[in-house]
GROMACS .gro file of C-alpha atoms in nm:
model
   74
    1UNK     CA    1  -4.010   7.246  -1.776
    2UNK     CA    2  -4.304   7.008  -1.805
    3UNK     CA    3  -4.622   7.184  -1.920
    4UNK     CA    4  -4.854   6.886  -1.942
    5UNK     CA    5  -5.151   7.110  -2.026
    6UNK     CA    6  -5.046   7.126  -2.391
    7UNK     CA    7  -4.947   6.762  -2.434
    8UNK     CA    8  -5.279   6.591  -2.499
    9UNK     CA    9  -5.449   6.858  -2.713
   10UNK     CA   10  -5.160   6.896  -2.960
   11UNK     CA   11  -5.087   6.525  -2.994
   12UNK     CA   12  -5.456   6.435  -2.997
   13UNK     CA   13  -5.544   6.687  -3.267
   14UNK     CA   14  -5.244   6.580  -3.476
   15UNK     CA   15  -5.362   6.220  -3.460
   16UNK     CA   16  -5.720   6.323  -3.545
   17UNK     CA   17  -5.579   6.494  -3.854
   18UNK     CA   18  -5.384   6.176  -3.935
   19UNK     CA   19  -5.059   6.369  -3.950
   20UNK     CA   20  -4.721   6.236  -3.852
   21UNK     CA   21  -4.493   6.452  -3.644
   22UNK     CA   22  -4.279   6.504  -3.954
   23UNK     CA   23  -4.578   6.613  -4.163
   24UNK     CA   24  -4.696   6.860  -3.899
   25UNK     CA   25  -4.343   6.992  -3.861
   26UNK     CA   26  -4.312   7.049  -4.236
   27UNK     CA   27  -4.651   7.223  -4.251
   28UNK     CA   28  -4.558   7.449  -3.958
   29UNK     CA   29  -4.205   7.514  -4.083
   30UNK     CA   30  -4.019   7.364  -3.787
   31UNK     CA   31  -3.821   7.050  -3.714
   32UNK     CA   32  -3.977   6.723  -3.606
   33UNK     CA   33  -3.782   6.757  -3.281
   34UNK     CA   34  -3.968   7.083  -3.209
   35UNK     CA   35  -4.304   6.909  -3.248
   36UNK     CA   36  -4.186   6.627  -3.021
   37UNK     CA   37  -4.077   6.877  -2.755
   38UNK     CA   38  -4.410   7.062  -2.775
   39UNK     CA   39  -4.610   6.739  -2.747
   40UNK     CA   40  -4.405   6.629  -2.447
   41UNK     CA   41  -4.451   6.965  -2.279
   42UNK     CA   42  -4.079   7.040  -2.282
   43UNK     CA   43  -4.111   7.346  -2.505
   44UNK     CA   44  -4.369   7.624  -2.510
   45UNK     CA   45  -4.396   7.764  -2.863
   46UNK     CA   46  -4.407   8.133  -2.942
   47UNK     CA   47  -4.745   8.280  -3.029
   48UNK     CA   48  -4.642   8.291  -3.394
   49UNK     CA   49  -4.545   7.922  -3.395
   50UNK     CA   50  -4.862   7.823  -3.207
   51UNK     CA   51  -5.067   7.996  -3.478
   52UNK     CA   52  -4.877   7.813  -3.754
   53UNK     CA   53  -4.928   7.478  -3.582
   54UNK     CA   54  -5.299   7.546  -3.530
   55UNK     CA   55  -5.345   7.648  -3.893
   56UNK     CA   56  -5.163   7.336  -4.011
   57UNK     CA   57  -5.424   7.132  -3.823
   58UNK     CA   58  -5.720   7.352  -3.919
   59UNK     CA   59  -5.800   7.449  -3.562
   60UNK     CA   60  -5.755   7.737  -3.319
   61UNK     CA   61  -5.465   7.804  -3.087
   62UNK     CA   62  -5.705   7.792  -2.792
   63UNK     CA   63  -5.816   7.440  -2.886
   64UNK     CA   64  -5.467   7.290  -2.878
   65UNK     CA   65  -5.277   7.505  -2.628
   66UNK     CA   66  -5.473   7.516  -2.306
   67UNK     CA   67  -5.298   7.727  -2.043
   68UNK     CA   68  -5.294   7.617  -1.683
   69UNK     CA   69  -5.522   7.825  -1.466
   70UNK     CA   70  -5.337   8.094  -1.284
   71UNK     CA   71  -5.446   8.288  -0.984
   72UNK     CA   72  -5.358   8.646  -0.910
   73UNK     CA   73  -5.130   8.702  -0.614
   74UNK     CA   74  -5.305   8.843  -0.310
   0.00000   0.00000   0.00000
């Protein structure tokens, strides 16, 4: 499952904060592999984890996890 919409904002914000993947993982309470999977778009975090990641980078969930636009079925 490749969700490229989240790739750039999470990785970009982490780099702006000058955090390594390991540092962000420790601050959010997850493994480095989880951060890697989120940045690659292979894993969509739970709302709770998204909040923890956003707080660790002093930003909002909306700023780093941008959902793809969806249309309602006709």
